[in-house]
Coordinates of C-alpha atoms in Angstrom, one line a residue:
X1273 CA -16.0 26.3 -16.8
X1274 CA -19.7 25.9 -16.1
X1275 CA -21.0 22.3 -15.0
X1276 CA -21.9 21.6 -18.6
X1277 CA -18.5 21.9 -19.8
X1278 CA -16.6 20.3 -16.6
X1279 CA -19.2 17.6 -18.0
X1280 CA -18.6 17.4 -21.6
X1281 CA -15.0 17.5 -20.6
X1282 CA -15.0 14.6 -18.0
X1283 CA -17.2 12.6 -20.6
X1284 CA -14.3 13.3 -23.4
X1285 CA -12.0 11.4 -21.3
X1286 CA -14.1 9.0 -20.1
X1287 CA -14.6 7.8 -23.6
X1288 CA -10.7 7.3 -24.2
X1289 CA -10.5 4.8 -21.3
X1290 CA -10.4 1.0 -22.5
X1291 CA -12.4 -1.7 -20.2
X1292 CA -9.6 -2.1 -17.6
X1293 CA -8.8 1.2 -17.3
X1294 CA -12.5 2.2 -16.6
X1295 CA -12.6 -0.8 -13.5
X1296 CA -9.4 0.6 -12.3
X1297 CA -10.4 4.0 -11.7
X1298 CA -13.9 3.1 -10.8
X1299 CA -13.1 0.5 -7.6
X1300 CA -9.9 3.1 -6.8
X1301 CA -12.6 5.7 -6.2
X1302 CA -15.1 3.8 -4.6
X1303 CA -12.4 2.8 -2.1
X1304 CA -11.5 6.0 -1.9
X1305 CA -15.3 7.1 -1.2
X1306 CA -15.8 4.1 1.1
X1307 CA -12.0 4.4 3.5
X1308 CA -10.8 8.0 2.9
X1309 CA -7.6 6.4 2.2
X1310 CA -5.1 6.2 -0.7
X1311 CA -6.1 2.9 -3.1
X1312 CA -3.1 0.9 -4.1
X1313 CA -2.3 -1.7 -6.8
X1314 CA -2.2 -4.6 -4.2
X1315 CA -5.2 -4.0 -2.8
X1316 CA -6.8 -3.7 -6.4
X1317 CA -5.3 -7.1 -7.7
X1318 CA -7.5 -8.6 -5.1
X1319 CA -10.9 -7.1 -6.0
X1320 CA -10.5 -6.5 -9.7
X1321 CA -12.9 -9.0 -12.4
X1322 CA -9.6 -10.5 -14.1
X1323 CA -6.5 -11.4 -12.7
X1324 CA -3.6 -9.0 -13.7
X1325 CA -0.7 -8.4 -11.8
X1326 CA 0.1 -5.0 -9.6
X1327 CA 2.4 -4.4 -12.0
X1328 CA 0.1 -3.6 -14.7
X1329 CA -2.4 -2.3 -12.4
X1330 CA 0.4 0.7 -11.2
X1331 CA 1.0 1.1 -14.9
X1332 CA -3.1 1.3 -15.7
X1333 CA -3.0 4.0 -12.6
X1334 CA 0.2 5.9 -14.0
X1335 CA -2.0 6.1 -17.3
X1336 CA -5.2 7.5 -14.9
X1337 CA -2.9 9.5 -13.1
X1338 CA -1.6 11.6 -16.3
X1339 CA -5.3 12.0 -17.6
X1340 CA -5.8 14.3 -14.4
X1341 CA -8.1 11.0 -12.9
X1342 CA -6.2 10.2 -10.4
X1343 CA -3.2 11.6 -8.1
X1344 CA -0.6 10.2 -5.4
X1345 CA -0.4 12.1 -2.2
X1346 CA 2.8 10.5 -1.7
X1347 CA 5.5 8.7 -3.9
X1348 CA 4.9 5.4 -2.5
X1349 CA 1.2 5.6 -1.5
X1350 CA -2.1 4.2 -3.6
X1351 CA -3.6 7.0 -5.9
X1352 CA -6.8 9.0 -5.0
X1353 CA -9.4 10.8 -7.5
X1354 CA -8.7 14.3 -8.6
X1355 CA -11.8 16.7 -8.8
X1356 CA -12.2 15.9 -12.4
X1357 CA -11.9 12.0 -11.7
X1358 CA -14.6 13.1 -8.9
X1359 CA -16.6 14.8 -11.8
X1360 CA -16.3 11.6 -14.0
X1361 CA -17.2 9.0 -11.6
X1362 CA -20.2 11.1 -10.6
X1363 CA -21.4 11.5 -14.2
X1364 CA -20.7 8.3 -16.0
X1365 CA -20.2 5.5 -13.0
X1366 CA -22.3 6.4 -10.1
X1367 CA -24.6 3.6 -9.1
X1368 CA -27.6 5.7 -6.9
X1369 CA -29.2 3.6 -4.2
X1370 CA -32.9 3.8 -2.7
X1371 CA -33.8 6.0 -0.2
X1372 CA -33.2 4.1 3.1
X1373 CA -36.7 3.6 5.2
X1374 CA -35.6 4.8 7.9
X1375 CA -34.3 8.4 6.3
X1376 CA -37.5 8.7 4.8
X1377 CA -39.2 7.9 8.0
X1378 CA -37.2 10.9 9.8
X1379 CA -37.9 13.1 7.1
X1380 CA -41.7 12.8 7.0
X1381 CA -41.7 13.1 10.7
X1382 CA -40.6 16.6 10.4
X1383 CA -44.0 17.5 9.1
X1384 CA -45.7 16.0 12.3
X1385 CA -46.0 18.9 14.2
X1386 CA -46.6 22.8 13.5
X1387 CA -47.6 21.8 10.1
X1388 CA -49.2 25.7 9.4
X1389 CA -45.6 27.4 10.4
X1390 CA -43.5 26.7 7.1
X1391 CA -40.2 28.6 8.7
X1392 CA -40.2 25.8 11.9
X1393 CA -41.1 23.1 9.3
X1394 CA -37.9 23.8 7.1
X1395 CA -35.8 24.3 10.3
X1396 CA -36.8 20.5 11.2
X1397 CA -36.4 19.2 7.6
X1398 CA -33.0 20.8 7.3
X1399 CA -32.0 19.7 10.8
X1400 CA -33.4 15.9 9.9
X1401 CA -30.8 16.5 6.5
X1402 CA -28.3 17.2 7.9
X1403 CA -28.1 14.5 10.4
X1404 CA -29.4 11.9 8.0
X1405 CA -26.2 13.1 5.8
X1406 CA -23.6 13.8 8.8
X1407 CA -23.3 17.6 6.6
X1408 CA -24.2 20.9 6.5
X1409 CA -28.2 21.1 4.9
X1410 CA -28.6 24.1 3.1
X1411 CA -32.5 25.1 2.9
X1412 CA -32.4 28.4 0.4
X1413 CA -36.6 29.6 1.6
X1414 CA -38.3 31.0 -1.2
X1415 CA -39.0 34.6 -1.6
X1416 CA -42.3 35.8 -0.7
X1417 CA -44.5 38.0 -2.4
X1418 CA -46.6 39.2 0.4
X1419 CA -46.7 42.8 2.0
X1420 CA -44.4 44.7 3.6
X1421 CA -44.5 46.4 6.6
X1422 CA -41.1 48.0 6.7
X1423 CA -37.7 48.1 4.4
X1424 CA -34.2 49.1 5.0
X1425 CA -31.1 49.1 2.9
X1426 CA -27.9 48.5 4.6
X1427 CA -24.3 49.3 2.8
X1428 CA -21.9 46.8 3.7
X1429 CA -19.5 47.3 1.1
X1430 CA -19.1 49.3 -1.9
X1431 CA -20.0 46.4 -4.4
X1432 CA -22.7 45.1 -1.7
X1433 CA -25.3 45.4 0.3
X1434 CA -27.6 44.2 2.3
X1435 CA -32.2 44.6 2.1
X1436 CA -34.1 43.9 5.0
X1437 CA -37.5 43.4 4.9
X1438 CA -40.0 43.1 7.1
X1439 CA -43.6 41.4 6.1
X1440 CA -46.6 42.5 7.4
X1441 CA -47.4 39.3 9.1
X1442 CA -43.7 39.3 11.4
X1443 CA -41.4 37.7 9.1
X1444 CA -38.2 38.9 8.3
X1445 CA -36.1 38.3 5.1
X1446 CA -32.3 39.7 3.8
X1447 CA -31.4 39.6 0.7
X1448 CA -27.7 40.5 -0.8
X1449 CA -27.8 42.9 -3.9
X1450 CA -25.2 44.4 -5.3
X1451 CA -25.9 48.0 -5.6
X1452 CA -25.5 50.5 -8.9
X1453 CA -21.9 52.1 -9.3
X1454 CA -21.6 55.5 -7.3
X1455 CA -24.4 54.7 -5.4
X1456 CA -23.8 56.0 -1.8
X1457 CA -25.2 54.8 2.2
X1458 CA -26.9 58.1 2.2
X1459 CA -28.9 57.4 -1.1
X1460 CA -30.0 53.5 0.4
X1461 CA -31.1 55.3 3.1
X1462 CA -33.1 58.2 1.9
X1463 CA -34.9 55.2 -1.0
X1464 CA -35.4 53.3 2.7
X1465 CA -37.3 56.3 4.1
X1466 CA -39.2 57.4 1.1
X1467 CA -40.7 53.5 0.1
X1468 CA -41.5 53.3 4.2
X1469 CA -43.3 56.5 4.0
X1470 CA -45.1 55.1 0.7
X1471 CA -45.6 50.9 1.7
X1472 CA -49.1 50.7 2.4
X1473 CA -48.7 47.0 3.0
X1474 CA -48.0 46.8 -0.7
X1475 CA -45.4 43.5 -2.1
X1476 CA -42.4 44.3 -3.6
X1477 CA -43.3 43.7 -7.0
X1478 CA -46.2 46.1 -6.5
X1479 CA -43.8 48.7 -5.4
X1480 CA -41.3 48.5 -8.1
X1481 CA -44.1 48.0 -10.5
X1482 CA -45.3 51.6 -9.1
X1483 CA -42.3 53.5 -9.1
X1484 CA -41.5 52.7 -12.6
X1485 CA -44.7 54.0 -12.8
X1486 CA -44.1 57.3 -11.4
X1487 CA -40.6 57.5 -13.2
X1488 CA -42.5 57.0 -16.7
X1489 CA -44.9 59.9 -15.6
X1490 CA -42.1 61.9 -14.7
X1491 CA -40.3 61.8 -17.7
X1492 CA -43.3 62.4 -19.8
X1493 CA -43.7 65.8 -17.8
X1494 CA -39.9 66.7 -18.1
X1495 CA -40.2 66.2 -22.3
X1496 CA -43.4 68.1 -22.4
X1497 CA -41.9 70.8 -20.4
X1498 CA -38.7 70.6 -22.4
X1499 CA -40.7 71.0 -25.7
X1500 CA -41.8 74.3 -24.3
X1501 CA -38.5 75.3 -23.2
X1502 CA -36.6 74.5 -26.3
X1503 CA -39.3 76.4 -28.6
X1504 CA -38.7 79.3 -26.7
X1505 CA -34.9 79.0 -27.4
X1506 CA -33.9 79.0 -23.5
X1507 CA -32.9 75.2 -23.3
X1508 CA -31.4 72.3 -25.7
X1509 CA -31.3 68.6 -25.5
X1510 CA -27.8 66.9 -25.0
X1511 CA -28.9 63.6 -25.5
X1512 CA -27.5 61.8 -28.1
X1513 CA -30.5 59.6 -28.3
X1514 CA -31.0 58.2 -24.9
X1515 CA -33.5 58.1 -21.8
X1516 CA -30.6 59.5 -19.8
X1517 CA -30.1 62.9 -21.6
X1518 CA -29.3 66.2 -20.2
X1519 CA -31.5 69.2 -20.6
X1520 CA -28.9 71.9 -20.9
X1521 CA -30.5 75.8 -20.1
X1522 CA -29.0 79.1 -21.9
X1523 CA -28.0 81.7 -20.6
X1524 CA -30.3 83.9 -21.5
X1525 CA -32.9 82.2 -19.8
X1526 CA -31.1 83.2 -16.5
X1527 CA -32.6 87.0 -17.4
X1528 CA -36.0 85.7 -17.7
X1529 CA -39.2 88.4 -16.9
X1530 CA -42.0 86.1 -18.3
X1531 CA -43.4 84.5 -15.1
X1532 CA -44.9 81.7 -17.0
X1533 CA -41.5 80.7 -18.4
X1534 CA -39.4 81.0 -15.4
X1535 CA -42.1 78.8 -13.2
X1536 CA -41.6 76.0 -16.2
X1537 CA -37.5 76.4 -15.5
X1538 CA -38.0 76.2 -12.1
X1539 CA -40.7 73.2 -12.5
X1540 CA -38.4 71.3 -14.9
X1541 CA -35.1 72.0 -12.3
X1542 CA -37.2 70.0 -9.6
X1543 CA -38.8 67.2 -11.7
X1544 CA -35.4 65.9 -12.9
X1545 CA -34.4 65.7 -9.2
X1546 CA -37.8 63.5 -8.5
X1547 CA -36.9 61.4 -12.3
X1548 CA -33.5 60.9 -10.7
X1549 CA -34.6 60.0 -7.1
X1550 CA -37.3 57.8 -8.0
X1551 CA -35.2 56.2 -10.9
X1552 CA -32.9 55.1 -7.7
X1553 CA -35.3 54.0 -5.6
X1554 CA -36.9 51.9 -8.6
X1555 CA -33.0 50.8 -9.5
X1556 CA -32.9 49.5 -5.4
X1557 CA -36.2 48.0 -5.4
X1558 CA -35.5 46.1 -8.6
X1559 CA -31.9 44.3 -7.5
X1560 CA -34.1 43.9 -3.8
X1561 CA -36.8 41.5 -5.6
X1562 CA -33.7 40.1 -7.6
X1563 CA -31.0 39.3 -4.8
X1564 CA -30.4 36.0 -3.2
X1565 CA -33.4 35.0 -0.6
X1566 CA -32.8 33.7 3.0
X1567 CA -30.8 31.2 3.5
X1568 CA -31.1 28.9 6.0
X1569 CA -27.6 26.6 7.2
X1570 CA -28.2 23.8 9.7
X1571 CA -25.4 21.2 11.0
X1572 CA -21.8 21.4 10.5
X1573 CA -21.8 25.1 9.1
X1574 CA -18.1 25.7 9.8
X1575 CA -16.1 26.5 6.8
X1576 CA -19.2 26.6 4.4
X1577 CA -18.2 28.7 2.4
X1578 CA -14.2 27.1 2.0
X1579 CA -15.7 25.1 -0.8
X1580 CA -12.3 23.5 -1.9
X1581 CA -11.9 20.2 -0.8
X1582 CA -15.7 20.2 -0.5
X1583 CA -19.1 19.1 -2.3
X1584 CA -22.3 20.2 -2.8
X1585 CA -25.6 17.9 -3.8
X1586 CA -28.3 20.2 -4.6
X1587 CA -31.4 19.8 -6.1
X1588 CA -34.2 22.3 -6.9
X1589 CA -38.0 22.4 -5.6
X1590 CA -41.1 24.0 -7.0
X1591 CA -44.5 25.4 -5.8
X1592 CA -48.1 24.8 -7.2
X1593 CA -47.6 26.0 -10.4
X1594 CA -44.4 23.7 -11.0
X1595 CA -42.1 26.9 -11.2
X1596 CA -38.7 26.3 -9.4
X1597 CA -38.7 28.6 -6.1
X1598 CA -36.1 27.6 -3.4
X1599 CA -33.4 24.4 -3.3
X1600 CA -32.0 22.1 -0.5
X1601 CA -28.9 20.6 -0.5
X1602 CA -25.8 19.2 1.7
X1603 CA -22.5 20.7 1.9
X1604 CA -19.8 18.3 3.2
X1605 CA -16.4 16.7 2.3
X1606 CA -15.6 15.1 -1.5
X1607 CA -15.5 11.9 0.4
X1608 CA -19.6 12.3 0.8
X1609 CA -21.7 8.7 -0.1
X1610 CA -23.1 10.2 -3.6
X1611 CA -25.2 7.1 -4.2
X1612 CA -26.8 7.4 -0.9
X1613 CA -26.9 11.4 -0.2
X1614 CA -28.5 12.0 -3.7
X1615 CA -31.7 10.2 -3.2
X1616 CA -32.2 11.7 0.4
X1617 CA -31.6 15.0 -1.5
X1618 CA -34.1 15.0 -4.0
X1619 CA -36.7 13.3 -1.4
X1620 CA -36.2 16.5 0.7
X1621 CA -36.6 18.5 -2.3
X1622 CA -40.1 16.6 -3.3
X1623 CA -40.7 17.4 0.7
X1624 CA -39.7 20.7 0.8
X1625 CA -41.8 21.3 -2.4
X1626 CA -45.0 19.6 -0.9
X1627 CA -45.2 21.8 2.0
X1628 CA -44.7 25.0 -0.3
X1629 CA -47.3 24.0 -2.2
X1630 CA -49.7 23.1 0.3
X1631 CA -49.1 26.0 2.3
X1632 CA -49.5 28.5 -1.0

């Protein structure tokens, strides 16, 4: 289920609640977020806007539990919100507060020194965000479009690989990607060796474009020579109209006495080999360019990806061209003070966006 689907589902449930159910639900969630403990009916009788009995509140809470919004950890205990309940609270009941002056100041202070070092500034911003929210801060650093000094492909698993990019300024970036099916670690090493021999301080985008041009050139050369061989009756296309077609060489080609035809046949074999190799390299480069960028995790990083029972508050940030280039966020328990953390994350994203825009 997508975020939009979940939001639509919670809004549908919320529309079925009457005013009393809404208030009981809101009080339960707010109490749970404040204390981390289940909220009972007797506690609610002292805080509701209308005077109702504990029995009436228990009936309402049972209805909310039936709708999947609340849960009871123990038979005799109070209620806590479910994941759907928290989703509905965030979508329809959350009151976002103003950014506290102390939080704003601590984030602003991160830019006070080494302003020219973006990586160091991102580290400090992440640390300040973690300290302010008491969660694990996540900074998705912007992908760089700078000249590359060295590139390596590392196979991690059959369906997972890592590209290591060393930029000319000494910056190192790791990106995860899913390699094409059937590609071996030796194919990745061959691709890396070829690229390192032809880098010449090119950017990743420039490399990919040049490799694609070479693929197109090889394909055009193959088509030209193949037509000669087909006209001579030495070969036939088995392509079904696609780009990955095979050229089937007929047996008569093994008895060639014409040196020119033999040379063409040998050349097209080399072109096919070269095309396949460059097509693999171009595909690796495309995957590397679209792969996940470096993530900087600062703060309480343990079990960072075990998100059951955890929540992520995240906001994208933009460069000077108003293009989303990264994101910042906080991972913590579901019992986050969302009303306070949302403006902190939002302001941090603005701060990082301004930093990136100012440094180009």
